[in-house]
Amino acid sequence: MPHALTVLQLDTDFPRIAGDVGARKTYLGDIEILRIKAATVAKVVTNKPQDIDIAPFEAALHSASGELIVTSCGFLSYWQNHLAARTQKPFISSSLIALDTLAPRYSPEELLILTFDAHNLGDAHLGAHQKYASSILGLPQDCHLRRVISENHAHLDIERAQNENRAR
């Protein structure tokens, strides 16, 4: 029986907690996670998404068994149309693609775009919705969660991460 969902996940070891698209505990049923070798945070979280080596993601689409395919990194939004055209299955690169539906109803002041790295999420990722750049909020450089993700630590102090982000 095919999986309902396939997640194309970056090549990372940091813990993924319930609520994260790449965490099995987020879902009621079993999901397929395809780890994209060499697609690290450092290589994919960039303000130049056209420079990302997209070939491993293209290859993974062909082996995905899920009825729906998603990625674990919103910085791949730049590649939405390119990757969607390479599969017969529904494909979602990022929640940023929802801006097509949300923009006619909400102004930039009414939406908040949460991201790992606000500095690197920009015009190329927003496409036709560049006026929403002012809506982007990222993790502070010095916070525990950001260090765990960017340095690919195997341990996340969940309580510390929660407390740091509540305090901001």
CSV table of N, CA and C in Angstrom, one decimal:
chain,number,residue,atom,x,y,z
A,1,MET,N,0.8,-1.2,0.0
A,1,MET,CA,0.0,0.0,0.0
A,1,MET,C,0.9,1.3,0.0
A,2,PRO,N,0.6,2.2,-0.9
A,2,PRO,CA,1.4,3.4,-0.9
A,2,PRO,C,1.2,4.3,0.3
A,3,HIS,N,2.2,5.1,0.6
A,3,HIS,CA,2.1,6.0,1.7
A,3,HIS,C,1.2,7.2,1.3
A,4,ALA,N,0.6,7.8,2.2
A,4,ALA,CA,-0.2,9.0,1.9
A,4,ALA,C,0.7,10.2,1.6
A,5,LEU,N,1.9,10.2,2.2
A,5,LEU,CA,2.7,11.3,2.1
A,5,LEU,C,4.2,10.9,2.0
A,6,THR,N,4.9,11.6,1.1
A,6,THR,CA,6.4,11.5,1.1
A,6,THR,C,7.0,12.8,1.4
A,7,VAL,N,7.9,12.8,2.3
A,7,VAL,CA,8.7,14.1,2.6
A,7,VAL,C,10.1,14.0,2.0
A,8,LEU,N,10.4,14.9,1.2
A,8,LEU,CA,11.8,15.0,0.7
A,8,LEU,C,12.5,15.9,1.7
A,9,GLN,N,13.4,15.2,2.5
A,9,GLN,CA,14.0,15.8,3.6
A,9,GLN,C,15.4,16.2,3.4
A,10,LEU,N,15.9,17.3,3.8
A,10,LEU,CA,17.3,17.7,3.7
A,10,LEU,C,18.1,16.7,4.4
A,11,ASP,N,19.4,16.7,4.1
A,11,ASP,CA,20.3,15.7,4.7
A,11,ASP,C,20.8,16.3,6.0
A,12,THR,N,19.9,16.0,7.0
A,12,THR,CA,20.2,16.6,8.4
A,12,THR,C,20.0,15.5,9.4
A,13,ASP,N,20.6,15.8,10.6
A,13,ASP,CA,20.5,14.9,11.7
A,13,ASP,C,19.8,15.6,12.9
A,14,PHE,N,19.5,16.9,12.9
A,14,PHE,CA,19.0,17.6,14.0
A,14,PHE,C,17.6,17.0,14.3
A,15,PRO,N,17.2,17.0,15.6
A,15,PRO,CA,15.9,16.4,16.0
A,15,PRO,C,14.7,17.2,15.4
A,16,ARG,N,13.8,16.4,14.9
A,16,ARG,CA,12.5,17.0,14.4
A,16,ARG,C,11.4,16.6,15.4
A,17,ILE,N,10.8,17.7,15.9
A,17,ILE,CA,9.8,17.4,16.9
A,17,ILE,C,8.4,17.5,16.3
A,18,ALA,N,7.4,16.9,17.0
A,18,ALA,CA,6.0,16.9,16.5
A,18,ALA,C,5.6,18.3,16.1
A,19,GLY,N,5.0,18.4,14.9
A,19,GLY,CA,4.7,19.7,14.3
A,19,GLY,C,5.6,20.0,13.1
A,20,ASP,N,6.8,19.5,13.1
A,20,ASP,CA,7.7,19.7,12.0
A,20,ASP,C,7.3,18.8,10.9
A,21,VAL,N,7.3,19.3,9.6
A,21,VAL,CA,6.8,18.5,8.5
A,21,VAL,C,7.7,17.2,8.4
A,22,GLY,N,8.9,17.2,8.8
A,22,GLY,CA,9.8,16.0,8.7
A,22,GLY,C,9.8,15.1,9.9
A,23,ALA,N,8.8,15.3,10.9
A,23,ALA,CA,8.8,14.5,12.1
A,23,ALA,C,7.6,13.5,12.0
A,24,ARG,N,8.0,12.2,12.1
A,24,ARG,CA,7.0,11.2,12.0
A,24,ARG,C,5.8,11.4,13.0
A,25,LYS,N,6.1,11.9,14.2
A,25,LYS,CA,5.1,12.1,15.2
A,25,LYS,C,4.1,13.2,14.9
A,26,THR,N,4.4,13.9,13.8
A,26,THR,CA,3.4,15.0,13.4
A,26,THR,C,2.2,14.3,12.8
A,27,TYR,N,2.3,13.1,12.3
A,27,TYR,CA,1.2,12.4,11.5
A,27,TYR,C,0.6,11.3,12.3
A,28,LEU,N,-0.7,11.0,11.9
A,28,LEU,CA,-1.4,9.9,12.5
A,28,LEU,C,-0.9,8.6,11.9
A,29,GLY,N,-0.7,8.6,10.6
A,29,GLY,CA,-0.3,7.4,9.8
A,29,GLY,C,1.2,7.4,9.5
A,30,ASP,N,1.6,6.3,8.9
A,30,ASP,CA,3.0,6.2,8.4
A,30,ASP,C,3.3,7.1,7.2
A,31,ILE,N,4.5,7.7,7.2
A,31,ILE,CA,4.9,8.5,6.1
A,31,ILE,C,6.2,8.0,5.6
A,32,GLU,N,6.5,8.4,4.3
A,32,GLU,CA,7.8,8.0,3.7
A,32,GLU,C,8.7,9.3,3.8
A,33,ILE,N,9.9,9.1,4.3
A,33,ILE,CA,10.9,10.2,4.3
A,33,ILE,C,12.0,9.8,3.5
A,34,LEU,N,12.3,10.6,2.4
A,34,LEU,CA,13.4,10.4,1.6
A,34,LEU,C,14.4,11.4,1.8
A,35,ARG,N,15.6,11.0,2.4
A,35,ARG,CA,16.6,12.0,2.8
A,35,ARG,C,17.4,12.3,1.5
A,36,ILE,N,17.6,13.5,1.2
A,36,ILE,CA,18.3,14.0,0.0
A,36,ILE,C,19.7,14.2,0.3
A,37,LYS,N,20.6,13.2,-0.1
A,37,LYS,CA,22.0,13.3,0.3
A,37,LYS,C,22.6,14.6,-0.2
A,38,ALA,N,23.5,15.1,0.6
A,38,ALA,CA,24.3,16.3,0.4
A,38,ALA,C,23.4,17.6,0.3
A,39,ALA,N,22.1,17.5,0.5
A,39,ALA,CA,21.3,18.7,0.5
A,39,ALA,C,21.2,19.2,2.0
A,40,THR,N,22.3,19.9,2.4
A,40,THR,CA,22.4,20.4,3.8
A,40,THR,C,21.8,21.7,3.9
A,41,VAL,N,21.6,22.1,5.2
A,41,VAL,CA,21.0,23.4,5.5
A,41,VAL,C,21.9,24.5,4.8
A,42,ALA,N,23.2,24.4,4.9
A,42,ALA,CA,24.1,25.4,4.4
A,42,ALA,C,24.0,25.5,2.9
A,43,LYS,N,23.7,24.4,2.2
A,43,LYS,CA,23.6,24.5,0.7
A,43,LYS,C,22.2,24.9,0.2
A,44,VAL,N,21.2,24.7,1.0
A,44,VAL,CA,19.8,25.0,0.6
A,44,VAL,C,19.2,26.3,1.1
A,45,VAL,N,19.6,26.6,2.3
A,45,VAL,CA,19.1,27.9,2.9
A,45,VAL,C,20.0,29.0,2.4
A,46,THR,N,19.6,29.6,1.3
A,46,THR,CA,20.4,30.6,0.5
A,46,THR,C,19.5,31.6,-0.1
A,47,ASN,N,20.0,32.8,-0.3
A,47,ASN,CA,19.3,33.8,-1.0
A,47,ASN,C,19.5,33.7,-2.5
A,48,LYS,N,20.2,32.7,-2.9
A,48,LYS,CA,20.4,32.4,-4.3
A,48,LYS,C,19.9,31.0,-4.6
A,49,PRO,N,18.6,30.8,-4.6
A,49,PRO,CA,18.0,29.4,-4.7
A,49,PRO,C,18.3,28.8,-6.1
A,50,GLN,N,18.6,29.7,-7.1
A,50,GLN,CA,18.9,29.2,-8.4
A,50,GLN,C,20.2,28.4,-8.4
A,51,ASP,N,21.0,28.5,-7.4
A,51,ASP,CA,22.3,27.8,-7.3
A,51,ASP,C,22.2,26.5,-6.6
A,52,ILE,N,21.0,26.1,-6.0
A,52,ILE,CA,20.8,24.9,-5.4
A,52,ILE,C,20.9,23.7,-6.4
A,53,ASP,N,21.6,22.7,-6.0
A,53,ASP,CA,21.7,21.5,-6.9
A,53,ASP,C,20.4,20.8,-6.7
A,54,ILE,N,19.5,20.9,-7.7
A,54,ILE,CA,18.1,20.4,-7.6
A,54,ILE,C,18.0,19.0,-8.1
A,55,ALA,N,19.1,18.5,-8.8
A,55,ALA,CA,19.1,17.1,-9.4
A,55,ALA,C,18.7,16.0,-8.4
A,56,PRO,N,19.2,16.0,-7.2
A,56,PRO,CA,18.9,15.0,-6.2
A,56,PRO,C,17.4,15.0,-5.8
A,57,PHE,N,16.8,16.2,-5.8
A,57,PHE,CA,15.4,16.3,-5.5
A,57,PHE,C,14.5,15.7,-6.7
A,58,GLU,N,15.0,16.0,-7.9
A,58,GLU,CA,14.3,15.5,-9.1
A,58,GLU,C,14.4,14.0,-9.1
A,59,ALA,N,15.5,13.4,-8.8
A,59,ALA,CA,15.6,12.0,-8.7
A,59,ALA,C,14.7,11.3,-7.7
A,60,ALA,N,14.6,12.0,-6.5
A,60,ALA,CA,13.8,11.5,-5.4
A,60,ALA,C,12.3,11.5,-5.8
A,61,LEU,N,11.9,12.4,-6.6
A,61,LEU,CA,10.5,12.4,-7.1
A,61,LEU,C,10.1,11.1,-7.7
A,62,HIS,N,11.0,10.5,-8.4
A,62,HIS,CA,10.7,9.2,-9.2
A,62,HIS,C,10.6,8.0,-8.3
A,63,SER,N,11.2,8.1,-7.1
A,63,SER,CA,11.1,7.0,-6.2
A,63,SER,C,10.1,7.2,-5.0
A,64,ALA,N,9.5,8.4,-5.0
A,64,ALA,CA,8.5,8.7,-4.0
A,64,ALA,C,7.2,7.9,-4.1
A,65,SER,N,6.8,7.2,-3.0
A,65,SER,CA,5.6,6.4,-3.1
A,65,SER,C,4.4,7.1,-2.6
A,66,GLY,N,4.5,8.2,-2.0
A,66,GLY,CA,3.4,9.0,-1.4
A,66,GLY,C,2.4,9.5,-2.4
A,67,GLU,N,1.2,9.6,-2.0
A,67,GLU,CA,0.2,10.2,-2.9
A,67,GLU,C,0.4,11.7,-3.0
A,68,LEU,N,1.0,12.3,-2.0
A,68,LEU,CA,1.4,13.7,-2.0
A,68,LEU,C,2.9,13.8,-1.6
A,69,ILE,N,3.6,14.7,-2.3
A,69,ILE,CA,5.0,14.9,-2.0
A,69,ILE,C,5.2,16.3,-1.5
A,70,VAL,N,6.0,16.4,-0.4
A,70,VAL,CA,6.3,17.7,0.1
A,70,VAL,C,7.8,17.8,0.4
A,71,THR,N,8.3,19.0,0.7
A,71,THR,CA,9.7,19.1,1.1
A,71,THR,C,9.8,19.5,2.6
A,72,SER,N,10.9,19.3,3.2
A,72,SER,CA,11.1,19.7,4.6
A,72,SER,C,11.7,21.1,4.7
A,73,CYS,N,11.8,21.8,3.6
A,73,CYS,CA,12.5,23.1,3.6
A,73,CYS,C,11.8,24.2,2.7
A,74,GLY,N,11.3,25.2,3.3
A,74,GLY,CA,10.6,26.2,2.5
A,74,GLY,C,11.4,27.0,1.5
A,75,PHE,N,12.8,26.9,1.7
A,75,PHE,CA,13.7,27.6,0.8
A,75,PHE,C,13.7,27.0,-0.6
A,76,LEU,N,13.0,25.9,-0.7
A,76,LEU,CA,12.8,25.3,-2.1
A,76,LEU,C,11.6,25.8,-2.8
A,77,SER,N,10.9,26.8,-2.3
A,77,SER,CA,9.8,27.4,-3.0
A,77,SER,C,10.1,27.9,-4.4
A,78,TYR,N,11.3,28.4,-4.5
A,78,TYR,CA,11.8,28.8,-5.9
A,78,TYR,C,11.6,27.7,-6.9
A,79,TRP,N,11.7,26.5,-6.5
A,79,TRP,CA,11.7,25.3,-7.4
A,79,TRP,C,10.3,24.7,-7.5
A,80,GLN,N,9.3,25.3,-7.0
A,80,GLN,CA,7.9,24.7,-7.0
A,80,GLN,C,7.5,24.2,-8.4
A,81,ASN,N,7.4,25.1,-9.3
A,81,ASN,CA,6.9,24.7,-10.6
A,81,ASN,C,7.8,23.7,-11.3
A,82,HIS,N,9.1,23.9,-11.2
A,82,HIS,CA,10.1,23.0,-11.8
A,82,HIS,C,9.9,21.6,-11.3
A,83,LEU,N,9.8,21.4,-10.0
A,83,LEU,CA,9.7,20.1,-9.4
A,83,LEU,C,8.3,19.5,-9.7
A,84,ALA,N,7.3,20.3,-9.5
A,84,ALA,CA,5.9,19.9,-9.7
A,84,ALA,C,5.7,19.3,-11.1
A,85,ALA,N,6.4,19.9,-12.1
A,85,ALA,CA,6.3,19.5,-13.5
A,85,ALA,C,6.9,18.1,-13.7
A,86,ARG,N,7.7,17.7,-12.8
A,86,ARG,CA,8.4,16.4,-13.0
A,86,ARG,C,7.8,15.2,-12.2
A,87,THR,N,6.6,15.4,-11.8
A,87,THR,CA,5.8,14.3,-11.2
A,87,THR,C,4.4,14.4,-11.5
A,88,GLN,N,3.7,13.3,-11.5
A,88,GLN,CA,2.3,13.3,-11.7
A,88,GLN,C,1.5,13.5,-10.4
A,89,LYS,N,2.2,13.4,-9.3
A,89,LYS,CA,1.6,13.5,-8.0
A,89,LYS,C,1.6,15.0,-7.6
A,90,PRO,N,0.6,15.4,-6.7
A,90,PRO,CA,0.6,16.7,-6.1
A,90,PRO,C,1.9,16.9,-5.4
A,91,PHE,N,2.5,18.1,-5.6
A,91,PHE,CA,3.8,18.5,-5.0
A,91,PHE,C,3.7,19.8,-4.3
A,92,ILE,N,4.2,19.9,-3.1
A,92,ILE,CA,4.3,21.2,-2.3
A,92,ILE,C,5.7,21.4,-1.8
A,93,SER,N,6.3,22.4,-2.3
A,93,SER,CA,7.7,22.7,-1.9
A,93,SER,C,7.8,23.5,-0.6
A,94,SER,N,6.8,24.3,-0.4
A,94,SER,CA,6.8,25.2,0.8
A,94,SER,C,5.4,25.8,1.0
A,95,SER,N,5.1,26.2,2.2
A,95,SER,CA,3.9,26.8,2.5
A,95,SER,C,3.8,28.2,1.8
A,96,LEU,N,5.0,28.7,1.4
A,96,LEU,CA,5.0,30.0,0.7
A,96,LEU,C,4.1,29.9,-0.6
A,97,ILE,N,3.9,28.8,-1.2
A,97,ILE,CA,3.1,28.7,-2.4
A,97,ILE,C,1.6,29.1,-2.1
A,98,ALA,N,1.2,29.1,-0.8
A,98,ALA,CA,-0.1,29.5,-0.4
A,98,ALA,C,-0.3,31.0,-0.6
A,99,LEU,N,0.8,31.7,-0.8
A,99,LEU,CA,0.6,33.2,-1.0
A,99,LEU,C,-0.2,33.5,-2.2
A,100,ASP,N,-0.2,32.6,-3.2
A,100,ASP,CA,-1.1,32.8,-4.4
A,100,ASP,C,-2.6,32.9,-4.0
A,101,THR,N,-3.0,32.1,-3.0
A,101,THR,CA,-4.3,32.1,-2.5
A,101,THR,C,-4.5,33.2,-1.4
A,102,LEU,N,-3.6,33.4,-0.6
A,102,LEU,CA,-3.7,34.3,0.6
A,102,LEU,C,-3.6,35.8,0.2
A,103,ALA,N,-2.7,36.1,-0.8
A,103,ALA,CA,-2.4,37.5,-1.1
A,103,ALA,C,-3.7,38.3,-1.5
A,104,PRO,N,-4.6,37.8,-2.2
A,104,PRO,CA,-5.8,38.6,-2.6
A,104,PRO,C,-6.7,38.9,-1.3
A,105,ARG,N,-6.5,38.2,-0.3
A,105,ARG,CA,-7.3,38.4,0.9
A,105,ARG,C,-6.6,39.1,2.1
A,106,TYR,N,-5.3,39.0,2.1
A,106,TYR,CA,-4.6,39.6,3.2
A,106,TYR,C,-3.4,40.5,2.8
A,107,SER,N,-3.3,41.6,3.4
A,107,SER,CA,-2.2,42.5,3.2
A,107,SER,C,-0.9,42.0,3.8
A,108,PRO,N,0.3,42.5,3.5
A,108,PRO,CA,1.5,42.1,4.2
A,108,PRO,C,1.4,42.3,5.7
A,109,GLU,N,0.7,43.3,6.1
A,109,GLU,CA,0.6,43.6,7.5
A,109,GLU,C,-0.3,42.6,8.3
A,110,GLU,N,-1.1,41.9,7.5
A,110,GLU,CA,-2.0,40.9,8.1
A,110,GLU,C,-1.4,39.5,8.1
A,111,LEU,N,-0.3,39.2,7.5
A,111,LEU,CA,0.3,37.9,7.4
A,111,LEU,C,1.7,37.9,8.1
A,112,LEU,N,2.1,36.8,8.6
A,112,LEU,CA,3.4,36.6,9.2
A,112,LEU,C,4.0,35.4,8.5
A,113,ILE,N,5.2,35.5,8.0
A,113,ILE,CA,5.9,34.4,7.4
A,113,ILE,C,7.1,34.0,8.3
A,114,LEU,N,6.9,32.9,9.0
A,114,LEU,CA,7.9,32.4,10.0
A,114,LEU,C,8.9,31.6,9.2
A,115,THR,N,10.2,31.8,9.5
A,115,THR,CA,11.3,31.0,8.8
A,115,THR,C,12.5,30.8,9.7
A,116,PHE,N,13.3,29.9,9.3
A,116,PHE,CA,14.5,29.7,10.0
A,116,PHE,C,15.5,30.9,9.8
A,117,ASP,N,15.6,31.4,8.6
A,117,ASP,CA,16.6,32.4,8.3
A,117,ASP,C,16.0,33.5,7.5
A,118,ALA,N,15.5,34.6,8.2
A,118,ALA,CA,14.9,35.7,7.5
A,118,ALA,C,15.8,36.4,6.5
A,119,HIS,N,17.1,36.5,6.8
A,119,HIS,CA,18.1,37.1,6.0
A,119,HIS,C,18.2,36.5,4.6
A,120,ASN,N,18.1,35.2,4.5
A,120,ASN,CA,18.2,34.5,3.2
A,120,ASN,C,16.9,34.2,2.5
A,121,LEU,N,15.8,34.4,3.2
A,121,LEU,CA,14.5,34.3,2.5
A,121,LEU,C,14.1,35.6,1.9
A,122,GLY,N,14.0,35.6,0.6
A,122,GLY,CA,13.8,36.9,-0.1
A,122,GLY,C,13.0,36.8,-1.3
A,123,ASP,N,13.3,37.8,-2.2
A,123,ASP,CA,12.5,38.0,-3.4
A,123,ASP,C,12.4,36.7,-4.3
A,124,ALA,N,13.5,36.0,-4.4
A,124,ALA,CA,13.5,34.8,-5.3
A,124,ALA,C,12.5,33.8,-4.7
A,125,HIS,N,12.4,33.7,-3.4
A,125,HIS,CA,11.5,32.7,-2.8
A,125,HIS,C,10.0,33.2,-2.8
A,126,LEU,N,9.8,34.5,-2.8
A,126,LEU,CA,8.5,35.0,-2.7
A,126,LEU,C,7.9,35.1,-4.1
A,127,GLY,N,8.7,35.1,-5.2
A,127,GLY,CA,8.1,35.2,-6.5
A,127,GLY,C,7.3,36.5,-6.8
A,128,ALA,N,6.1,36.3,-7.2
A,128,ALA,CA,5.3,37.5,-7.5
A,128,ALA,C,4.8,38.2,-6.2
A,129,HIS,N,5.1,37.7,-5.1
A,129,HIS,CA,4.6,38.3,-3.8
A,129,HIS,C,5.7,39.0,-3.0
A,130,GLN,N,6.6,39.7,-3.7
A,130,GLN,CA,7.7,40.4,-3.0
A,130,GLN,C,7.3,41.4,-2.0
A,131,LYS,N,6.1,42.0,-2.1
A,131,LYS,CA,5.7,42.9,-1.1
A,131,LYS,C,5.5,42.3,0.2
A,132,TYR,N,5.5,41.0,0.3
A,132,TYR,CA,5.4,40.3,1.6
A,132,TYR,C,6.7,40.1,2.3
A,133,ALA,N,7.8,40.6,1.7
A,133,ALA,CA,9.1,40.5,2.4
A,133,ALA,C,9.1,41.2,3.8
A,134,SER,N,8.3,42.2,4.0
A,134,SER,CA,8.2,42.8,5.3
A,134,SER,C,7.5,42.0,6.3
A,135,SER,N,6.8,40.9,5.8
A,135,SER,CA,6.1,40.0,6.7
A,135,SER,C,7.0,38.8,7.3
A,136,ILE,N,8.2,38.8,6.8
A,136,ILE,CA,9.1,37.7,7.2
A,136,ILE,C,9.7,37.9,8.6
A,137,LEU,N,9.7,36.8,9.4
A,137,LEU,CA,10.3,36.8,10.7
A,137,LEU,C,11.1,35.5,10.9
A,138,GLY,N,12.4,35.7,11.2
A,138,GLY,CA,13.2,34.5,11.3
A,138,GLY,C,13.7,34.3,12.7
A,139,LEU,N,14.4,33.2,12.9
A,139,LEU,CA,15.0,32.9,14.2
A,139,LEU,C,16.2,33.8,14.5
A,140,PRO,N,16.3,34.3,15.7
A,140,PRO,CA,17.5,35.2,16.0
A,140,PRO,C,18.8,34.4,15.8
A,141,GLN,N,19.9,35.0,15.4
A,141,GLN,CA,21.1,34.4,15.2
A,141,GLN,C,21.7,33.6,16.4
A,142,ASP,N,21.4,34.2,17.6
A,142,ASP,CA,22.0,33.6,18.8
A,142,ASP,C,21.1,32.6,19.5
A,143,CYS,N,20.0,32.2,19.0
A,143,CYS,CA,19.1,31.3,19.7
A,143,CYS,C,19.5,29.8,19.5
A,144,HIS,N,19.2,29.1,20.5
A,144,HIS,CA,19.5,27.6,20.6
A,144,HIS,C,19.0,26.9,19.4
A,145,LEU,N,17.7,27.0,19.1
A,145,LEU,CA,17.1,26.3,18.0
A,145,LEU,C,17.8,26.6,16.7
A,146,ARG,N,18.1,27.8,16.4
A,146,ARG,CA,18.9,28.2,15.2
A,146,ARG,C,20.2,27.5,15.1
A,147,ARG,N,20.9,27.5,16.2
A,147,ARG,CA,22.3,26.8,16.3
A,147,ARG,C,22.1,25.3,16.0
A,148,VAL,N,21.1,24.7,16.6
A,148,VAL,CA,20.9,23.3,16.5
A,148,VAL,C,20.7,22.9,15.0
A,149,ILE,N,19.9,23.8,14.3
A,149,ILE,CA,19.6,23.5,12.9
A,149,ILE,C,20.8,23.8,12.0
A,150,SER,N,21.3,25.0,12.2
A,150,SER,CA,22.4,25.4,11.3
A,150,SER,C,23.7,24.6,11.5
A,151,GLU,N,23.9,24.1,12.7
A,151,GLU,CA,25.1,23.4,13.0
A,151,GLU,C,24.8,21.9,13.0
A,152,ASN,N,23.6,21.5,12.7
A,152,ASN,CA,23.2,20.1,12.6
A,152,ASN,C,23.5,19.3,13.8
A,153,HIS,N,23.2,19.9,15.0
A,153,HIS,CA,23.4,19.1,16.3
A,153,HIS,C,22.4,18.0,16.4
A,154,ALA,N,22.8,16.9,17.0
A,154,ALA,CA,21.9,15.8,17.2
A,154,ALA,C,21.0,15.9,18.5
A,155,HIS,N,21.3,17.0,19.3
A,155,HIS,CA,20.4,17.2,20.5
A,155,HIS,C,19.8,18.6,20.4
A,156,LEU,N,18.5,18.6,20.8
A,156,LEU,CA,17.8,19.9,20.9
A,156,LEU,C,17.2,19.9,22.3
A,157,ASP,N,17.5,20.9,23.0
A,157,ASP,CA,16.9,21.2,24.4
A,157,ASP,C,15.6,21.9,24.1
A,158,ILE,N,14.5,21.1,24.1
A,158,ILE,CA,13.2,21.6,23.7
A,158,ILE,C,12.8,22.7,24.7
A,159,GLU,N,13.0,22.5,25.9
A,159,GLU,CA,12.5,23.5,26.9
A,159,GLU,C,13.3,24.8,26.7
A,160,ARG,N,14.6,24.7,26.5
A,160,ARG,CA,15.4,25.9,26.3
A,160,ARG,C,14.9,26.7,25.0
A,161,ALA,N,14.7,25.9,23.9
A,161,ALA,CA,14.2,26.5,22.7
A,161,ALA,C,12.9,27.2,22.9
A,162,GLN,N,12.0,26.6,23.6
A,162,GLN,CA,10.6,27.2,23.9
A,162,GLN,C,10.8,28.4,24.7
A,163,ASN,N,11.6,28.4,25.7
A,163,ASN,CA,11.7,29.5,26.6
A,163,ASN,C,12.4,30.7,25.9
A,164,GLU,N,13.4,30.4,25.1
A,164,GLU,CA,14.1,31.5,24.3
A,164,GLU,C,13.1,32.2,23.3
A,165,ASN,N,12.3,31.4,22.7
A,165,ASN,CA,11.4,32.0,21.7
A,165,ASN,C,10.2,32.6,22.3
A,166,ARG,N,9.8,32.2,23.5
A,166,ARG,CA,8.7,32.9,24.2
A,166,ARG,C,9.2,34.3,24.7
A,167,ALA,N,10.4,34.3,25.1
A,167,ALA,CA,11.0,35.6,25.7
A,167,ALA,C,11.1,36.7,24.6
A,168,ARG,N,11.2,36.3,23.4
A,168,ARG,CA,11.4,37.3,22.3
A,168,ARG,C,10.2,38.0,21.8
